[in-house]
Every structure is written in C-alpha cells, then in structure tokens.
Amino acid sequence: MNIKIARIYERVSTSEQDLTRQADIEKTAIASGFYIAGIYRENDFDRLNISEKRGEHNRLGYAVLLCTVRYLGRFPDLTAIIPVAVID
C-alpha cells in the first residue's frame, strides 16, 4: 500500500490577507487521499519576526532555515554543523 503524505505550509504576504484560500488546500489534499502529516501557518507575529531577519547580513541563512522547515517539517540540528565560536 502506498500512502500519500502531505505537509502543508500556509502563508499570506500581507496582514490584509487571510488564510481562507490556503485552508482549502487541506480539504483538497484529504479528498485526494493524502495523509496530512503537518500544517504550518504563519501569523502576524511570524511575518514581523521574518521581516526583522531580512537584513543583508542574515538573509541567506534565515531563508535556508525557513526552507528546511518547509521541506523537512522540522528545524535542522545546527549544533552539529555550526562551530561553537559562531553560536557563542
């Protein structure tokens, strides 16, 4: 038996938008026979937090973290690959 698995990442670009259309994705996935392993939703706090991380000095690193979460469904264990001097 082949189980179809989906992780859904719902987001909007501005605070004037809402997740109504994105929520329909969950219904469509279930109707198509997918098991929903996780649903991730951004809110106003998330958008503010992300916008604060978009500086020249950290834009790429933060983008890598967000994409990792999107595709793996979790944050990577960065302590295994980042030198202690950088963490401190």
Coordinates of N, CA and C in Angstrom, one line a residue:
M1 N 0.8 -1.2 0.0 CA 0.0 0.0 0.0 C 0.9 1.2 0.0
N2 N 0.6 2.2 -0.9 CA 1.4 3.4 -1.0 C 0.6 4.5 -0.3
I3 N 1.1 5.1 0.7 CA 0.5 6.2 1.5 C 1.0 7.5 0.9
K4 N 0.1 8.4 0.6 CA 0.5 9.7 0.1 C 0.5 10.6 1.3
I5 N 1.6 11.3 1.5 CA 1.8 12.1 2.7 C 2.0 13.6 2.3
A6 N 1.3 14.5 3.0 CA 1.5 15.9 2.7 C 1.8 16.7 3.9
R7 N 2.6 17.7 3.8 CA 2.8 18.7 4.8 C 2.4 20.0 4.2
I8 N 1.6 20.8 4.8 CA 1.0 22.0 4.2 C 1.6 23.2 4.9
Y9 N 2.1 24.1 4.2 CA 2.6 25.4 4.7 C 1.7 26.5 4.1
E10 N 1.0 27.1 5.1 CA 0.0 28.1 4.7 C 0.6 29.5 5.1
R11 N 0.6 30.4 4.1 CA 1.1 31.7 4.4 C 0.4 32.7 3.5
V12 N 0.4 34.0 3.9 CA 0.0 35.1 3.1 C 1.1 36.1 3.1
S13 N 1.0 37.1 2.2 CA 2.1 38.1 2.0 C 1.9 39.3 2.8
T14 N 0.6 39.7 3.1 CA 0.3 40.9 3.9 C -0.7 40.6 5.0
S15 N -0.8 41.5 6.0 CA -1.7 41.4 7.1 C -3.1 41.6 6.6
E16 N -3.3 42.2 5.4 CA -4.7 42.4 4.9 C -5.3 41.1 4.4
Q17 N -4.5 40.1 4.1 CA -4.9 38.8 3.5 C -5.2 37.9 4.7
D18 N -6.0 36.8 4.4 CA -6.2 35.8 5.4 C -5.9 34.4 4.8
L19 N -6.0 33.4 5.6 CA -5.7 32.0 5.2 C -6.8 31.2 4.6
T20 N -7.9 31.9 4.3 CA -9.1 31.2 3.8 C -8.8 30.3 2.6
R21 N -8.3 30.9 1.6 CA -8.0 30.1 0.4 C -7.0 29.0 0.7
Q22 N -6.0 29.3 1.5 CA -5.0 28.3 1.8 C -5.5 27.1 2.6
A23 N -6.5 27.4 3.4 CA -7.2 26.4 4.2 C -7.9 25.4 3.3
D24 N -8.3 25.8 2.2 CA -9.0 24.8 1.2 C -8.0 23.8 0.7
I25 N -6.7 24.1 0.8 CA -5.7 23.1 0.4 C -5.8 21.8 1.2
E26 N -6.0 22.0 2.5 CA -6.2 20.8 3.4 C -7.3 20.0 3.0
K27 N -8.5 20.6 2.7 CA -9.7 19.8 2.3 C -9.4 19.1 1.0
T28 N -8.7 19.8 0.0 CA -8.4 19.1 -1.2 C -7.5 18.0 -1.1
A29 N -6.5 18.1 -0.2 CA -5.5 17.1 0.0 C -6.2 15.8 0.6
I30 N -7.0 16.0 1.6 CA -7.7 14.9 2.2 C -8.6 14.2 1.2
A31 N -9.4 15.0 0.4 CA -10.3 14.5 -0.6 C -9.5 13.7 -1.6
S32 N -8.2 14.0 -1.8 CA -7.4 13.3 -2.8 C -6.7 12.1 -2.2
G33 N -6.9 11.8 -1.0 CA -6.4 10.6 -0.3 C -5.0 10.8 0.4
F34 N -4.7 12.1 0.6 CA -3.4 12.4 1.3 C -3.6 12.3 2.8
Y35 N -2.6 11.8 3.5 CA -2.5 11.9 5.0 C -1.8 13.2 5.3
I36 N -2.3 14.0 6.1 CA -1.7 15.3 6.4 C -0.8 15.1 7.6
A37 N 0.5 15.2 7.4 CA 1.5 14.9 8.4 C 1.7 16.2 9.3
G38 N 1.4 17.4 8.7 CA 1.6 18.6 9.4 C 1.0 19.8 8.7
I39 N 0.5 20.8 9.4 CA 0.1 22.0 8.8 C 0.8 23.1 9.5
Y40 N 1.5 24.0 8.8 CA 2.2 25.1 9.3 C 1.6 26.4 8.8
R41 N 1.3 27.2 9.7 CA 0.6 28.5 9.4 C 1.4 29.7 9.9
E42 N 1.6 30.7 9.1 CA 2.2 31.9 9.5 C 1.1 32.9 10.1
N43 N 1.5 33.7 11.1 CA 0.5 34.7 11.6 C 1.3 36.0 11.6
D44 N 0.6 37.0 12.1 CA 1.2 38.4 12.1 C 2.5 38.4 12.8
F45 N 2.7 37.7 13.9 CA 3.9 37.6 14.7 C 5.0 37.0 13.8
D46 N 4.7 35.9 13.1 CA 5.7 35.3 12.3 C 6.2 36.2 11.2
R47 N 5.2 37.0 10.5 CA 5.6 37.9 9.5 C 6.5 39.0 10.0
L48 N 6.2 39.5 11.2 CA 7.1 40.5 11.8 C 8.5 39.9 12.1
N49 N 8.5 38.7 12.7 CA 9.8 38.1 13.0 C 10.6 37.8 11.8
I50 N 10.0 37.4 10.7 CA 10.7 37.1 9.4 C 11.2 38.4 8.8
S51 N 10.4 39.5 8.9 CA 10.8 40.8 8.3 C 12.0 41.3 9.0
E52 N 12.1 41.0 10.3 CA 13.3 41.5 11.1 C 14.6 40.7 10.7
K53 N 14.4 39.6 10.1 CA 15.6 38.7 9.8 C 16.0 38.9 8.3
R54 N 15.5 39.9 7.6 CA 15.8 40.1 6.2 C 16.9 41.1 6.0
G55 N 17.8 41.2 6.9 CA 18.9 42.1 6.7 C 20.0 41.5 5.8
E56 N 20.8 42.3 5.2 CA 21.9 41.8 4.3 C 22.7 40.7 5.0
H57 N 23.0 40.9 6.3 CA 23.9 40.0 7.0 C 23.3 38.7 7.3
N58 N 22.0 38.5 7.3 CA 21.4 37.2 7.7 C 20.3 36.7 6.8
R59 N 20.1 37.4 5.7 CA 19.0 37.0 4.8 C 19.2 35.5 4.3
L60 N 20.3 35.2 3.8 CA 20.5 33.8 3.2 C 20.4 32.8 4.3
G61 N 21.0 32.9 5.4 CA 20.9 31.9 6.5 C 19.5 31.7 7.0
Y62 N 18.7 32.8 7.1 CA 17.3 32.7 7.6 C 16.5 32.0 6.5
A63 N 16.7 32.3 5.3 CA 16.0 31.7 4.2 C 16.3 30.2 4.1
V64 N 17.5 29.8 4.4 CA 17.8 28.3 4.4 C 17.1 27.7 5.5
L65 N 17.0 28.3 6.7 CA 16.2 27.7 7.8 C 14.8 27.5 7.5
L66 N 14.2 28.6 6.9 CA 12.7 28.5 6.6 C 12.5 27.4 5.5
C67 N 13.3 27.3 4.5 CA 13.1 26.3 3.5 C 13.3 24.9 4.1
T68 N 14.3 24.8 5.0 CA 14.5 23.5 5.6 C 13.2 23.0 6.4
V69 N 12.7 24.0 7.1 CA 11.4 23.7 7.9 C 10.3 23.3 6.9
R70 N 10.2 24.0 5.8 CA 9.2 23.7 4.8 C 9.3 22.3 4.2
Y71 N 10.5 21.9 3.9 CA 10.7 20.7 3.2 C 10.9 19.5 4.1
L72 N 11.5 19.7 5.3 CA 11.7 18.6 6.2 C 10.7 18.5 7.3
G73 N 10.0 19.6 7.5 CA 9.0 19.6 8.6 C 9.5 19.8 9.9
R74 N 10.8 20.2 10.0 CA 11.5 20.4 11.3 C 12.7 21.3 11.1
F75 N 13.2 21.9 12.1 CA 14.4 22.6 12.0 C 15.6 21.7 12.1
P76 N 16.7 22.0 11.4 CA 17.9 21.1 11.4 C 18.6 21.2 12.7
D77 N 19.3 20.2 13.1 CA 20.2 20.3 14.3 C 21.4 21.0 13.9
L78 N 21.4 22.3 14.1 CA 22.5 23.2 13.7 C 23.7 23.1 14.6
T79 N 23.5 22.6 15.8 CA 24.6 22.5 16.8 C 25.7 21.5 16.3
A80 N 25.2 20.6 15.4 CA 26.2 19.5 14.9 C 27.0 20.1 13.8
I81 N 26.6 21.2 13.1 CA 27.4 21.7 12.0 C 27.9 23.1 12.1
I82 N 27.5 23.8 13.1 CA 27.9 25.2 13.3 C 29.0 25.2 14.4
P83 N 30.2 25.9 14.1 CA 31.2 26.0 15.1 C 30.7 26.7 16.3
V84 N 31.2 26.2 17.5 CA 30.8 26.8 18.8 C 31.1 28.3 18.8
A85 N 32.2 28.8 18.2 CA 32.5 30.2 18.2 C 31.4 31.0 17.6
V86 N 30.8 30.5 16.5 CA 29.7 31.2 15.8 C 28.5 31.3 16.7
I87 N 28.2 30.2 17.4 CA 27.0 30.1 18.2 C 27.1 31.1 19.4
D88 N 28.3 31.1 20.0 CA 28.5 32.0 21.2 C 28.5 33.4 20.7

